[in-house]
Amino acid sequence: MSIQMISIGEETGQIDAMLMKVADFYEEEVEQAVKALTSILEPIMMVGLAGMVAVILLSMYLPLFGMFDKMG
């Protein structure tokens, strides 16, 4: 698509305007891709963080429960 727009810009003598349109198009495309990636990545990070918190809590409380079982 960009090659076609550049060739049209060369034919009409408006290559700078066509290059700006191509740049705007690809900038919007990259912005949408980044937005999609962050929307997918955010829940994955939340699940990972919840897993780390669960591991920390289990590593703290399981020895306490074992100690209480031996005491009582």
mmCIF file with all atom_site columns, C-alpha atoms in Angstrom, residues 45-55:
data_model
loop_
_atom_site.group_PDB
_atom_site.id
_atom_site.type_symbol
_atom_site.label_atom_id
_atom_site.label_alt_id
_atom_site.label_comp_id
_atom_site.label_asym_id
_atom_site.label_entity_id
_atom_site.label_seq_id
_atom_site.pdbx_PDB_ins_code
_atom_site.Cartn_x
_atom_site.Cartn_y
_atom_site.Cartn_z
_atom_site.occupancy
_atom_site.B_iso_or_equiv
_atom_site.pdbx_formal_charge
_atom_site.auth_seq_id
_atom_site.auth_comp_id
_atom_site.auth_asym_id
_atom_site.auth_atom_id
_atom_site.pdbx_PDB_model_num
ATOM 1  C CA . MET A 1 45 ? 0.364  -10.107 34.716 1.00 0.00 ? 45 MET A CA 1
ATOM 2  C CA . MET A 1 46 ? -2.462 -9.997  37.278 1.00 0.00 ? 46 MET A CA 1
ATOM 3  C CA . VAL A 1 47 ? -2.690 -13.810 37.374 1.00 0.00 ? 47 VAL A CA 1
ATOM 4  C CA . GLY A 1 48 ? 1.087  -14.051 37.726 1.00 0.00 ? 48 GLY A CA 1
ATOM 5  C CA . LEU A 1 49 ? 1.093  -11.553 40.586 1.00 0.00 ? 49 LEU A CA 1
ATOM 6  C CA . ALA A 1 50 ? -1.744 -13.418 42.320 1.00 0.00 ? 50 ALA A CA 1
ATOM 7  C CA . GLY A 1 51 ? 0.240  -16.644 41.973 1.00 0.00 ? 51 GLY A CA 1
ATOM 8  C CA . MET A 1 52 ? 3.320  -15.071 43.535 1.00 0.00 ? 52 MET A CA 1
ATOM 9  C CA . VAL A 1 53 ? 1.272  -13.728 46.450 1.00 0.00 ? 53 VAL A CA 1
ATOM 10 C CA . ALA A 1 54 ? -0.304 -17.172 46.953 1.00 0.00 ? 54 ALA A CA 1
ATOM 11 C CA . VAL A 1 55 ? 3.140  -18.821 47.018 1.00 0.00 ? 55 VAL A CA 1
#
